[in-house]
Structure formats: structure tokens, C-alpha cells
Amino acid sequence: MSQKKYDMVPRWYVVHTYSGYENKVKTDLEKTIKNRELEKFFFNIVVPMEEQIEIKNGKRKTNLKKVFPGYVLIKMIVTEKSWYIVRNTRGVTGFVGSGTDPIPLTEEEIRNMGFENVPINVDYDINEQVQIMNGSFEGFVGTVQEINKEKHRVKVLVSMFGRETPVELEFSQVQKLN
């Protein structure tokens, strides 16, 4: 790992493991962190699972299936010590990233995976002018009428055919006019 200053912000990292070792890596890491009293560097270790419904012989069976076989997600602060602990856990083949430096997941990637609610901060407010960047109303300018942070949607009043028409869009589809 290259020598550098660490930002002390916990971020999500992806660790590659031998297939079938995901849960073992999780429990071994949790034990090591506790034994070495490194809880201040580790915040969450996740093996993403999803329910899968199978119907066999007319019987409905629900079982959990790994979403990313061969990977474990870790929310941690990367330091020389925390990096070493993860790298040297049995079953871990390395961090996903370039060379020796682990690359954290982006907020968008975390949101898309749905295992942590990352608040989205928008740089526009109600009654401000925004431009629609894509979709069927691309190029239109409108006024923000409503912002729904839970659903990541914004309602914009757009002038069409001489009338104000409310249009519901995703946050990423609009940009504040300067």
C-alpha cells in the first residue's frame, strides 16, 4: 500500500474472497477486529443476500442467495493497520481497486445496491429555476415545485403550449440554472 495521508472518513470497500468463503471472512474479520480492539476503524461488514423464491414439486421454498458471490463489502476507515488486517484474513484475495490502493464505492453505487440509505443533497430549492438535462423534456427550463428526498424525485413546473405543466423527474435529470 502506498504511503499517504488517510482521510478518517469511513467508506465502503469491496473485498474479493474465495468463492464460498464470504461468511467465514465476515466472521473471522469481526473476531479479529474485536480481539485487536479496532472497532473504531470498522463500521459494517456485509455479505449482500437476496431472497429467492423457488417452487419445487408444487411447494414454495424461500432461500437466501448471495448477490455478489466471491465478494464482501466493508465500511471502514483505511489505515495501514486496518488494510493489513483485511488483506491478511484467510479467504481474502484482495481489495477491489487499482494496484495496492483500495478504491471506495461511490455514493451512487451504494445507493444502487440498496444496503445503505445515502442521503442525496441537491443544490436547488423550491421556486428555483432548473434545466432538464435528459429525458423527453430535455432542454426545458422549469421551476422546482416539490422535492422528495426519499424517492429521489423532483416536481418541476414546465411551460408547455402556454400552460404550466408539472413534470416529475429524478434528481439526476435536472440541474440548477446559474
PDB file of N, CA, C and O in Angstrom, residues 1-7 13 78-80 100-104:
ATOM      1  N   MET A   1       0.860  -1.185   0.000  1.00  0.00           N
ATOM      2  CA  MET A   1       0.000   0.000   0.000  1.00  0.00           C
ATOM      3  C   MET A   1       0.894   1.232   0.000  1.00  0.00           C
ATOM      4  O   MET A   1       1.848   1.316   0.747  1.00  0.00           O
ATOM      5  N   SER A   2       0.582   2.192  -0.842  1.00  0.00           N
ATOM      6  CA  SER A   2       1.426   3.387  -0.941  1.00  0.00           C
ATOM      7  C   SER A   2       1.313   4.243   0.315  1.00  0.00           C
ATOM      8  O   SER A   2       0.269   4.303   0.939  1.00  0.00           O
ATOM      9  N   GLN A   3       2.416   4.897   0.670  1.00  0.00           N
ATOM     10  CA  GLN A   3       2.435   5.767   1.852  1.00  0.00           C
ATOM     11  C   GLN A   3       1.664   7.043   1.523  1.00  0.00           C
ATOM     12  O   GLN A   3       1.960   7.705   0.536  1.00  0.00           O
ATOM     13  N   LYS A   4       0.678   7.364   2.325  1.00  0.00           N
ATOM     14  CA  LYS A   4      -0.069   8.593   2.109  1.00  0.00           C
ATOM     15  C   LYS A   4      -0.863   8.936   3.347  1.00  0.00           C
ATOM     16  O   LYS A   4      -1.000   8.126   4.252  1.00  0.00           O
ATOM     17  N   LYS A   5      -1.390  10.127   3.368  1.00  0.00           N
ATOM     18  CA  LYS A   5      -2.259  10.559   4.473  1.00  0.00           C
ATOM     19  C   LYS A   5      -3.613   9.897   4.250  1.00  0.00           C
ATOM     20  O   LYS A   5      -4.081   9.775   3.134  1.00  0.00           O
ATOM     21  N   TYR A   6      -4.244   9.486   5.334  1.00  0.00           N
ATOM     22  CA  TYR A   6      -5.549   8.849   5.225  1.00  0.00           C
ATOM     23  C   TYR A   6      -6.612   9.834   5.645  1.00  0.00           C
ATOM     24  O   TYR A   6      -6.437  10.560   6.613  1.00  0.00           O
ATOM     25  N   ASP A   7      -7.728   9.848   4.902  1.00  0.00           N
ATOM     26  CA  ASP A   7      -8.840  10.628   5.418  1.00  0.00           C
ATOM     27  C   ASP A   7      -9.566   9.710   6.384  1.00  0.00           C
ATOM     28  O   ASP A   7      -9.693   8.520   6.164  1.00  0.00           O
ATOM     29  N   TYR A  13     -15.865  -0.429   0.933  1.00  0.00           N
ATOM     30  CA  TYR A  13     -14.888  -1.051   0.042  1.00  0.00           C
ATOM     31  C   TYR A  13     -15.365  -2.455  -0.289  1.00  0.00           C
ATOM     32  O   TYR A  13     -16.094  -3.077   0.478  1.00  0.00           O
ATOM     33  N   VAL A  78      -9.659   3.288   6.044  1.00  0.00           N
ATOM     34  CA  VAL A  78      -8.451   2.606   5.612  1.00  0.00           C
ATOM     35  C   VAL A  78      -7.223   3.271   6.236  1.00  0.00           C
ATOM     36  O   VAL A  78      -6.991   4.458   6.056  1.00  0.00           O
ATOM     37  N   THR A  79      -6.491   2.477   6.990  1.00  0.00           N
ATOM     38  CA  THR A  79      -5.188   2.890   7.520  1.00  0.00           C
ATOM     39  C   THR A  79      -4.250   1.729   7.214  1.00  0.00           C
ATOM     40  O   THR A  79      -4.704   0.661   6.774  1.00  0.00           O
ATOM     41  N   GLU A  80      -2.992   1.917   7.458  1.00  0.00           N
ATOM     42  CA  GLU A  80      -2.023   0.844   7.247  1.00  0.00           C
ATOM     43  C   GLU A  80      -2.467  -0.412   8.003  1.00  0.00           C
ATOM     44  O   GLU A  80      -2.467  -1.517   7.479  1.00  0.00           O
ATOM     45  N   THR A 100      -2.385  -1.470  -5.406  1.00  0.00           N
ATOM     46  CA  THR A 100      -2.410  -1.743  -3.979  1.00  0.00           C
ATOM     47  C   THR A 100      -3.403  -0.874  -3.225  1.00  0.00           C
ATOM     48  O   THR A 100      -3.664  -1.117  -2.068  1.00  0.00           O
ATOM     49  N   ASP A 101      -3.920   0.168  -3.854  1.00  0.00           N
ATOM     50  CA  ASP A 101      -4.832   1.069  -3.144  1.00  0.00           C
ATOM     51  C   ASP A 101      -6.285   0.663  -3.341  1.00  0.00           C
ATOM     52  O   ASP A 101      -6.768   0.599  -4.467  1.00  0.00           O
ATOM     53  N   PRO A 102      -6.989   0.374  -2.229  1.00  0.00           N
ATOM     54  CA  PRO A 102      -8.413   0.049  -2.371  1.00  0.00           C
ATOM     55  C   PRO A 102      -9.188   1.286  -2.825  1.00  0.00           C
ATOM     56  O   PRO A 102      -8.877   2.397  -2.417  1.00  0.00           O
ATOM     57  N   ILE A 103     -10.157   1.078  -3.694  1.00  0.00           N
ATOM     58  CA  ILE A 103     -10.974   2.177  -4.204  1.00  0.00           C
ATOM     59  C   ILE A 103     -12.356   2.083  -3.561  1.00  0.00           C
ATOM     60  O   ILE A 103     -13.009   1.049  -3.688  1.00  0.00           O
ATOM     61  N   PRO A 104     -12.805   3.146  -2.869  1.00  0.00           N
ATOM     62  CA  PRO A 104     -14.133   3.076  -2.240  1.00  0.00           C
ATOM     63  C   PRO A 104     -15.248   3.124  -3.281  1.00  0.00           C
ATOM     64  O   PRO A 104     -15.065   3.649  -4.378  1.00  0.00           O
TER      65      PRO A 104
END
